[in-house]
Coordinates of C-alpha atoms in Angstrom, one line a residue:
M95 CA 29.8 116.5 25.6
A96 CA 28.9 114.3 28.5
R97 CA 31.2 114.5 31.5
K98 CA 33.3 111.7 32.8
K99 CA 31.5 109.6 35.4
T100 CA 32.7 110.1 39.0
A101 CA 34.2 107.3 41.1
N102 CA 31.0 107.0 43.1
T103 CA 28.8 106.8 40.0
T104 CA 31.1 104.1 38.6
S105 CA 30.9 102.1 41.8
A106 CA 27.1 102.4 41.8
L107 CA 26.9 101.1 38.3
E108 CA 29.1 98.1 39.2
M109 CA 26.4 97.2 41.7
E110 CA 23.6 97.6 39.1
S111 CA 20.8 95.1 39.3
S112 CA 19.7 93.0 36.3
V113 CA 16.0 93.8 37.1
P114 CA 14.6 95.9 34.2
P115 CA 11.8 98.3 33.9
I116 CA 8.6 96.9 32.4
V117 CA 7.6 100.3 30.9
E118 CA 9.1 103.7 30.4
I119 CA 7.0 106.8 29.6
N120 CA 8.6 110.0 28.4
Y121 CA 6.9 113.4 28.7
V122 CA 7.4 116.4 26.4
D123 CA 6.7 118.8 29.3
P124 CA 8.4 118.6 32.7
L125 CA 7.0 116.0 35.0
F126 CA 6.7 117.4 38.5
T127 CA 4.7 114.8 40.6
V128 CA 3.6 111.2 40.3
A129 CA 1.3 109.1 42.5
A130 CA 0.4 105.4 42.4
H131 CA -3.1 104.1 43.2
P132 CA -3.0 102.1 46.5
I133 CA -5.0 99.1 45.2
K134 CA -5.3 99.4 41.4
P135 CA -2.8 99.7 38.4
I136 CA -3.4 103.5 38.0
I137 CA -0.8 106.3 38.0
M138 CA -1.4 110.0 38.2
A139 CA 1.1 112.4 36.6
G140 CA 1.2 116.1 37.2
L141 CA 3.2 118.3 34.8
G142 CA 4.9 121.7 34.9
T143 CA 2.2 123.0 32.5
G144 CA -0.6 122.3 35.0
H145 CA -1.8 119.2 33.1
L146 CA -2.9 116.1 34.9
Y147 CA -2.7 112.6 33.3
C148 CA -4.4 109.5 34.5
H149 CA -2.7 106.3 33.2
S150 CA -3.6 102.7 33.7
Y151 CA -1.6 99.6 32.9
N152 CA -1.7 95.8 32.7
A153 CA 1.3 94.8 34.9
E154 CA 1.1 91.1 34.3
S155 CA 1.1 91.5 30.5
L156 CA 4.0 94.0 30.6
E157 CA 6.0 91.6 32.8
E158 CA 5.4 88.8 30.3
T159 CA 6.3 91.0 27.3
V160 CA 9.6 92.1 29.0
Q161 CA 10.5 88.5 29.8
N162 CA 9.9 87.3 26.3
E163 CA 11.8 90.1 24.7
R164 CA 14.7 89.6 27.1
E165 CA 14.9 85.9 26.1
K166 CA 15.0 86.8 22.4
A167 CA 17.8 89.4 23.0
E168 CA 19.8 86.8 24.9
L169 CA 19.5 84.3 22.1
K170 CA 20.8 86.8 19.6
E171 CA 23.7 87.9 21.7
K172 CA 25.4 85.3 23.9
N173 CA 27.0 87.9 26.3
S174 CA 23.8 89.9 26.7
T175 CA 23.4 88.8 30.2
K176 CA 26.7 90.4 31.1
V177 CA 25.6 93.8 29.8
S178 CA 24.1 96.1 32.4
I179 CA 20.5 97.3 32.0
S180 CA 21.6 100.9 31.7
S181 CA 24.0 100.2 28.8
I182 CA 21.6 98.3 26.6
K183 CA 21.4 100.1 23.3
K184 CA 18.1 98.5 22.1
K185 CA 15.5 98.5 24.9
W186 CA 13.4 95.3 25.1
W187 CA 10.9 96.9 27.4
I188 CA 8.1 99.2 26.3
S189 CA 9.3 102.8 25.9
M190 CA 6.7 105.4 24.7
D191 CA 6.0 109.1 24.5
S192 CA 3.0 110.3 26.6
L193 CA 1.5 111.9 23.5
D194 CA 1.4 108.5 21.7
L195 CA -0.6 106.7 24.4
E196 CA -4.0 105.6 23.3
S197 CA -7.0 104.7 25.5
T198 CA -6.3 101.0 25.1
G199 CA -3.3 98.8 25.5
D200 CA -1.0 97.5 28.2
F201 CA -0.3 101.1 29.2
S202 CA -2.9 103.7 28.3
T203 CA -4.2 107.2 29.2
N204 CA -7.7 107.1 30.8
W205 CA -8.0 110.9 30.7
K206 CA -6.0 114.1 30.8
T207 CA -6.9 117.7 31.7
K208 CA -5.5 121.2 32.2
R209 CA -6.0 121.1 36.0
H210 CA -4.0 124.1 37.2
K211 CA -2.6 127.4 36.0
G212 CA 1.2 127.3 36.2
S213 CA 2.7 124.0 37.5
C214 CA 1.1 121.1 39.3
R215 CA 3.1 120.7 42.4
S216 CA 1.6 117.7 44.2
V217 CA -1.0 115.0 43.6
I218 CA -2.1 112.3 46.0
F219 CA -4.8 109.7 46.3
D220 CA -7.5 109.5 48.9
I221 CA -6.5 106.9 51.5
L222 CA -9.6 106.8 53.8
E223 CA -10.9 103.3 54.4
N224 CA -14.3 103.7 52.7
S225 CA -13.0 105.7 49.7
T226 CA -9.5 104.4 49.1
G227 CA -8.3 105.6 45.7
D228 CA -11.7 107.0 44.7
F229 CA -10.5 110.6 44.7
I230 CA -7.4 112.6 43.9
Y231 CA -6.2 115.8 45.4
S232 CA -4.0 118.2 43.4
V233 CA -2.5 121.6 44.1
G234 CA -0.7 124.0 41.8
T235 CA 1.1 127.3 41.8
D236 CA -2.3 128.9 41.3
H237 CA -2.8 128.4 45.0
I238 CA -5.9 126.2 44.4
I239 CA -6.5 122.7 45.8
K240 CA -8.9 120.5 43.8
R241 CA -10.5 117.2 44.5
A242 CA -11.6 115.1 41.5
S243 CA -12.9 111.7 40.7
T244 CA -10.2 109.2 39.8
E245 CA -12.4 107.4 37.3
T246 CA -13.6 110.4 35.4
G247 CA -11.4 113.3 36.3
K248 CA -14.4 115.5 37.2
V249 CA -13.7 118.1 39.9
T250 CA -16.0 117.6 42.9
A251 CA -14.6 120.3 45.2
K252 CA -12.0 123.0 45.3
T253 CA -10.6 125.8 47.5
S254 CA -8.2 128.7 47.3
V255 CA -5.5 128.8 49.9
S256 CA -4.0 132.2 49.0
N257 CA -6.1 133.9 51.7
H258 CA -4.5 131.8 54.4
Y259 CA -0.9 132.9 53.8
D260 CA 1.3 135.7 52.3
G261 CA 0.9 136.1 48.6
K262 CA 4.6 135.2 48.0
D263 CA 4.1 131.9 49.7
A264 CA 3.0 128.7 47.9
I265 CA 2.2 125.1 48.7
T266 CA 5.0 122.5 48.2
N267 CA 3.3 119.2 49.2
M268 CA 0.3 117.6 50.7
C269 CA -0.6 114.7 53.1
L270 CA -3.8 112.9 54.0
S271 CA -4.9 111.1 57.1
S272 CA -5.9 107.5 56.7
T273 CA -8.5 107.7 59.6
H274 CA -9.8 111.3 59.6
P275 CA -10.8 113.8 56.9
F276 CA -7.6 115.9 57.4
L277 CA -5.7 117.3 54.5
L278 CA -2.4 118.8 55.5
T279 CA -0.4 121.2 53.2
G280 CA 3.1 122.5 53.7
T281 CA 4.3 125.8 52.3
E282 CA 7.5 127.4 51.1
N283 CA 7.7 129.6 54.2
G284 CA 7.5 126.7 56.6
H285 CA 3.8 126.9 57.5
V286 CA 1.4 123.9 57.8
L287 CA -2.3 124.4 56.9
V288 CA -5.0 121.8 57.7
F289 CA -8.2 121.5 55.7
D290 CA -11.3 119.3 56.0
S291 CA -11.1 117.0 53.0
H292 CA -14.8 116.3 53.1
E293 CA -15.7 120.0 53.1
L294 CA -13.1 121.4 50.9
S295 CA -15.4 123.9 49.1
S296 CA -16.3 125.6 52.4
K297 CA -12.9 127.4 52.2
K298 CA -12.6 127.1 56.0
L299 CA -9.2 126.4 57.5
K300 CA -9.3 123.8 60.2
F301 CA -5.9 124.4 61.8
K302 CA -3.0 126.7 61.0
L303 CA 0.5 126.1 62.3
P304 CA 2.9 128.9 61.4
N305 CA 6.6 128.8 61.1
I306 CA 7.1 125.1 61.9
H307 CA 10.4 125.3 59.9
E308 CA 12.6 128.2 58.8
D309 CA 12.3 127.2 55.2
S310 CA 10.1 125.1 52.8
I311 CA 8.2 122.1 54.1
N312 CA 9.8 119.2 52.2
K313 CA 7.7 116.3 53.6
I314 CA 4.8 115.6 55.9
L315 CA 4.3 112.1 57.4
P316 CA 1.2 111.0 59.4
M317 CA 1.6 109.2 62.8
P318 CA -1.6 107.1 62.9
A319 CA -0.2 104.7 65.5
I320 CA 0.1 107.6 68.0
S321 CA -2.9 109.9 67.0
A322 CA -4.7 111.2 64.0
Y323 CA -3.6 114.7 65.1
H324 CA 0.1 113.9 65.2
Y325 CA 2.5 114.2 62.2
L326 CA 6.1 114.5 61.4
T327 CA 7.3 117.4 59.2
L328 CA 10.6 117.9 57.5
G329 CA 12.0 121.3 56.5
S330 CA 15.3 123.1 56.2
T331 CA 17.7 121.2 58.6
T332 CA 15.3 119.9 61.2
L333 CA 12.7 117.3 61.8
A334 CA 9.6 118.2 63.9
H335 CA 6.9 116.2 65.7
I336 CA 3.7 118.3 65.7
D337 CA 0.1 118.1 67.0
I338 CA -2.1 120.0 64.5
R339 CA -4.2 121.2 67.4
K340 CA -1.4 122.6 69.6
G341 CA 1.8 123.0 67.4
V342 CA 5.3 121.7 67.8
I343 CA 5.8 118.9 70.3
T344 CA 9.5 118.3 69.7
Q345 CA 12.0 119.6 67.2
S346 CA 15.3 117.9 66.4
D347 CA 18.7 119.3 66.7
D348 CA 20.0 121.3 63.7
Q349 CA 21.5 118.7 61.3
A350 CA 23.6 121.2 59.4
D351 CA 22.4 119.6 56.2
E352 CA 19.2 119.9 54.1
L353 CA 16.6 117.2 55.0
L354 CA 14.8 116.4 51.8
S355 CA 12.5 113.5 52.4
M356 CA 11.6 110.7 54.9
C357 CA 9.6 107.5 55.3
Y358 CA 8.9 104.8 57.9
A359 CA 10.6 101.4 57.7
T360 CA 8.5 98.6 56.2
D361 CA 8.4 96.5 59.4
S362 CA 7.2 99.6 61.4
I363 CA 4.4 100.2 59.0
N364 CA 3.2 96.5 59.0
A365 CA 3.5 96.4 62.8
N366 CA 1.4 99.6 63.0
K367 CA 4.2 101.6 64.6
N368 CA 5.6 105.0 63.8
D369 CA 8.9 104.5 65.6
T370 CA 11.7 104.1 63.0
V371 CA 12.1 106.9 60.5
L372 CA 14.6 107.1 57.7
V373 CA 15.6 110.6 56.4
S374 CA 17.4 111.5 53.2
H375 CA 19.9 114.3 53.1
G376 CA 21.3 116.8 50.7
E377 CA 24.8 115.5 51.2
G378 CA 24.1 112.0 50.0
I379 CA 23.4 110.1 53.2
V380 CA 20.4 108.4 54.8
T381 CA 20.0 108.7 58.5
L382 CA 18.1 106.5 61.0
W383 CA 15.9 108.0 63.7
K384 CA 14.0 106.3 66.5
N385 CA 11.2 107.9 68.5
S386 CA 11.6 105.4 71.3
N387 CA 15.4 106.1 71.5
N388 CA 15.6 109.9 72.0
G389 CA 12.2 111.3 71.0
L390 CA 13.5 112.1 67.5
A391 CA 15.8 114.7 68.9
D392 CA 18.7 113.5 66.7
Q393 CA 19.8 110.7 64.3
I394 CA 21.2 107.5 65.8
S395 CA 23.0 106.2 62.7
R396 CA 23.7 107.0 59.1
V397 CA 24.3 105.2 55.8
K398 CA 26.5 106.8 53.1
V399 CA 24.9 106.4 49.7
N400 CA 26.4 108.9 47.2
K401 CA 28.6 111.7 48.4
N402 CA 28.4 113.5 45.0
A403 CA 24.6 113.7 44.9
S404 CA 21.6 114.7 47.0
I405 CA 19.1 112.0 48.0
D406 CA 15.9 113.7 46.9
A407 CA 13.4 110.8 47.4
I408 CA 13.0 107.9 49.7
I409 CA 10.3 105.2 50.2
P410 CA 10.0 101.8 51.9
T411 CA 9.8 98.7 49.8
M412 CA 6.5 97.8 51.5
N413 CA 7.2 94.1 50.8
E414 CA 7.3 92.1 54.0
G415 CA 7.4 88.7 52.2
V416 CA 11.2 88.9 51.5
E417 CA 13.5 89.4 54.5
D418 CA 16.0 91.6 52.7
L419 CA 13.3 93.8 51.2
K420 CA 11.6 94.2 54.6
D421 CA 14.8 95.8 56.0
S422 CA 15.3 98.1 52.9
V423 CA 14.3 101.4 51.5
W424 CA 14.6 102.8 48.0
C425 CA 16.4 106.1 47.5
G426 CA 16.7 108.3 44.4
D427 CA 19.5 110.7 43.9
S428 CA 20.3 113.8 41.8
E429 CA 22.5 111.7 39.5
G430 CA 19.6 109.7 38.3
I431 CA 20.5 106.5 40.2
L432 CA 18.3 104.4 42.4
H433 CA 19.8 102.8 45.5
R434 CA 18.3 100.1 47.7
V435 CA 19.6 100.6 51.2
N436 CA 19.5 97.9 53.8
Y437 CA 19.4 100.1 56.9
K438 CA 20.0 97.1 59.3
K439 CA 23.2 96.1 57.4
G440 CA 24.1 99.8 57.0
R441 CA 24.9 99.8 53.3
V442 CA 23.7 99.9 49.7
V443 CA 22.8 96.4 48.5
E444 CA 21.4 97.1 45.0
T445 CA 21.3 99.9 42.4
R446 CA 19.3 100.7 39.4
V447 CA 19.7 103.4 36.8
H448 CA 16.7 105.7 36.2
S449 CA 18.6 108.0 33.9
S450 CA 21.3 106.3 31.8
V451 CA 22.1 109.5 29.8
M452 CA 24.9 111.5 31.6
G453 CA 25.2 115.2 31.3
K454 CA 27.4 118.0 32.7
L455 CA 26.0 117.6 36.2
G456 CA 25.4 113.9 36.2
G457 CA 22.3 112.0 35.1
M458 CA 20.2 114.1 32.6
D459 CA 17.1 113.1 34.5
E460 CA 17.4 113.4 38.3
V461 CA 15.2 111.2 40.4
G462 CA 12.6 113.6 41.9
G463 CA 10.0 111.1 43.1
L464 CA 9.5 107.5 44.1
D465 CA 6.4 105.4 44.8
I466 CA 5.3 101.8 45.2
D467 CA 2.4 100.4 43.1
Y468 CA -0.4 98.1 44.3
D469 CA 1.8 95.0 43.8
Y470 CA 5.0 96.4 45.4
R471 CA 6.7 97.5 42.1
L472 CA 9.0 100.4 42.3
I473 CA 8.0 103.6 40.3
S474 CA 10.7 106.2 39.7
S475 CA 10.1 109.6 38.2
G476 CA 12.1 112.6 37.1
M477 CA 11.5 115.7 35.0
D478 CA 11.7 113.8 31.8
G479 CA 9.5 110.8 32.5
L480 CA 8.7 107.8 34.7
K481 CA 9.6 104.1 34.9
I482 CA 7.7 101.2 36.4
W483 CA 10.2 98.5 37.4
S484 CA 9.7 94.7 37.2
G485 CA 8.5 92.9 40.3
Q486 CA 11.1 90.2 40.0
L487 CA 14.0 90.2 42.5
E488 CA 17.7 89.7 42.3
K489 CA 19.5 87.6 44.9
D490 CA 21.8 89.9 46.9
Q491 CA 25.2 88.1 47.2
Q492 CA 26.6 90.9 49.4
G493 CA 24.3 89.8 52.2
V494 CA 26.4 86.7 52.9
L495 CA 29.7 88.7 53.3
D496 CA 31.1 90.1 56.5
D497 CA 30.6 93.8 57.2
D498 CA 34.3 94.3 57.2
D499 CA 34.8 93.2 53.6
D500 CA 36.0 96.3 51.8
L501 CA 35.3 94.8 48.3
D502 CA 31.5 94.7 48.9
S503 CA 31.2 97.7 51.2
S504 CA 29.0 100.8 50.7
V505 CA 29.4 102.9 47.6
D506 CA 31.1 105.7 49.6
D507 CA 34.3 104.7 51.4
S508 CA 35.2 108.2 52.7
D509 CA 33.8 110.3 55.5
D510 CA 34.3 113.4 53.4
I511 CA 30.8 114.1 52.2
H512 CA 30.0 116.9 49.7
S513 CA 26.8 118.7 49.2
G514 CA 24.5 117.6 46.4
S515 CA 22.0 119.6 44.4
D516 CA 18.7 120.8 45.7
S517 CA 15.7 118.6 45.2
F518 CA 12.7 120.8 44.9
F519 CA 12.0 122.5 41.6
D520 CA 10.5 126.0 41.5
N521 CA 7.4 127.1 39.7
T522 CA 7.9 127.2 36.0
G523 CA 5.1 129.7 35.5
L524 CA 3.8 127.9 32.4
E525 CA 0.3 128.5 31.4
G526 CA -1.8 127.0 28.7
E527 CA -3.6 129.9 27.1
E528 CA -5.2 127.9 24.3
E529 CA -6.6 125.0 26.5
E530 CA -9.5 125.5 28.8
E531 CA -8.8 124.7 32.4
D532 CA -10.3 121.4 33.7
A533 CA -11.5 120.2 30.3
I534 CA -11.4 116.4 30.5
I535 CA -9.9 114.8 27.4
P536 CA -10.6 111.0 27.5
N537 CA -8.4 110.3 24.6
K538 CA -6.5 112.0 21.7
D539 CA -9.7 113.4 20.2
E540 CA -9.9 116.8 21.8
N541 CA -13.3 117.5 20.2
D542 CA -15.0 115.3 22.8
S543 CA -13.8 117.3 25.8
E544 CA -16.3 118.8 28.2
E545 CA -16.0 121.5 30.8
V546 CA -16.0 120.2 34.4
G547 CA -18.2 121.9 36.9
F548 CA -17.3 122.8 40.5
D549 CA -20.5 123.7 42.3
A550 CA -24.3 123.3 42.1
S551 CA -24.6 126.0 39.4
E552 CA -22.3 124.1 37.1
G553 CA -23.6 120.7 38.0
S554 CA -25.3 120.1 34.6
E555 CA -22.0 120.3 32.9
D556 CA -20.5 117.7 35.3
E557 CA -23.0 115.2 34.0
K558 CA -21.9 115.7 30.4
S559 CA -18.3 114.8 30.9
T560 CA -17.7 111.1 30.1
P561 CA -14.7 109.0 31.1
S562 CA -12.6 106.9 28.8
T563 CA -14.1 103.6 27.6
H564 CA -11.1 101.8 28.9
S565 CA -12.1 100.0 32.1
T566 CA -9.6 99.4 34.8
P567 CA -9.6 95.9 36.4
Q568 CA -10.5 95.8 40.1
I569 CA -7.3 94.4 41.6
V570 CA -6.8 94.2 45.3
R571 CA -3.5 94.4 47.1
K572 CA -1.9 91.0 47.6
K573 CA 1.4 89.5 48.7
R574 CA 3.8 88.3 46.1
T575 CA 4.1 84.5 46.2
D576 CA 5.5 83.8 42.8
I577 CA 8.9 85.6 42.9
T578 CA 11.6 85.1 40.3
V579 CA 15.1 85.1 41.8
V580 CA 18.0 86.0 39.6
M581 CA 21.2 84.4 41.0
K582 CA 24.6 85.9 40.5
P583 CA 27.4 83.5 39.7
K584 CA 29.4 82.4 42.7
K585 CA 33.0 83.6 43.0
R586 CA 35.8 81.0 43.4
M587 CA 38.7 82.0 45.6
I588 CA 42.1 81.6 44.0
D589 CA 45.4 81.4 45.9
I590 CA 47.8 83.5 43.8
N591 CA 50.8 82.2 45.8
K592 CA 50.1 78.6 44.5
I593 CA 49.9 79.8 40.9
T594 CA 53.0 81.9 41.0
R595 CA 55.1 79.6 43.2
S596 CA 58.1 78.2 41.4
E597 CA 59.5 74.7 42.0
Q598 CA 63.1 75.9 41.9
P599 CA 64.4 78.4 44.6
L600 CA 64.9 82.0 43.6
E601 CA 68.2 83.8 43.8
S602 CA 68.7 86.1 46.7
G603 CA 68.4 89.3 44.6
Q604 CA 65.2 88.1 42.9
E605 CA 63.7 87.0 46.2
Q606 CA 64.4 90.5 47.7
Q607 CA 62.8 92.1 44.7
K608 CA 59.7 89.8 45.0
K609 CA 59.2 90.9 48.6
K610 CA 59.3 94.6 47.6
Q611 CA 56.6 94.0 44.9
K612 CA 54.3 92.3 47.4
K613 CA 54.1 95.3 49.7
V614 CA 50.7 96.8 49.2
K615 CA 48.5 99.2 51.1
T616 CA 46.7 97.6 54.0
L617 CA 43.0 97.6 53.8
V618 CA 41.2 99.2 56.7
P619 CA 37.6 98.7 57.8
N620 CA 35.2 100.8 55.8
N621 CA 33.3 102.2 58.7
G622 CA 33.6 105.9 57.8
I623 CA 36.5 106.6 60.1
A624 CA 39.9 107.3 58.6
K625 CA 42.9 105.4 60.2
F626 CA 46.2 107.2 60.6
D627 CA 49.3 105.4 61.7
G628 CA 51.8 107.1 64.0
L629 CA 49.4 109.7 65.3

């Protein structure tokens, strides 16, 4: 039986946006990692079985379908607009199982393959200027990094990393430089290994930085505005600034809390600065760091998001066209809730529900990953599946209220923060014995699959593998100019005294009783500091 929702979860649902997803894809096997193509409507999905899926979608058509179905639903039920997105019984957006996807349609599978033995832990797109999105890099618990063509899925290079660390270690995530052929990998034991992405098959290690953190490397972030050799790493309870040639430059104070993910603010990215960093914590908060302030030695402020959950993922909105979005980041927590945090206002301004099904420990599908697609749409993913959210916006009415208004304050109104669940999932150890590794399957007909080659000796087989007939449109990144704004109804202030005031005077006993009833608890500013009278 589902557990009763906590007070924080209920408060978050009260702030739920009316923006719906345009598509929802469910996977039979655990979904471990998702990456969005930087300039095309393509998504890569890595599973716990080692499989890799390449999906493409027609965003404009999906947006139109959702809008039409929503209008039909509102005509059938007059109060449908008052029902939250998460409580809708009949979904009017596309919801499909990954096994049912064809090679054509508004959301389709271009190809799929058994890429790794065990689980696929991380997949990322190439971001070099001359080859943006042309290649993908993936790594699994088999300790092998593979580079493949995005269009066909053919492996073009691979390397084993097991010789560069202890056999009990494993890679947790990867990061690419946008200016140099540097591929950085973080391991469970806190090491950082750097490879040459152009010479991956050479098996040579470019740089090795041991023991950057005491525990697993949770995130690596490049610092191109400073140098192609400078990066930020997150692990255990500290944030480190490293030079891959020399080692640690600075390391933060111990935060006494697990640091799970981080990102730059949107305005810092657009201004080509790496100054403002936002970090998500295991105890349900997001902290603000500034390199120009104290050299990233410690946080300078914090925003309370959900004290009953860990904030496992965080990403900037990347949309500079809207002021409120420019100052916001998206966060995903272990209760399956998405929060848009305006870090300049210091509060949560919007929520969405990734997992509307509640279990014993909260949302059945925790938010494990977030990404932004080529047109600034939010993509959320968990172990069960992924959602692509509509690009329309909802007017935030809380932005016009004072910061001292307790009714529209942050979800958490207490300074008592409890630890949430851990974000990283361990290796499942699943192996597909019946399916040949790296056999590309363009569609549901597995008889057409071909073995993918890795080197010159296997080059003849590389030529045999053919991609899906489904062609992906060449769409470039653009600014949104046609934005739909959903307005919330304005609130009218009512003077209760005028309504209840009687024309005839009350008797003395009744008047004394009325005064006693009007004594209520005084509201205090919701700034995270408890106020105690008489101390």
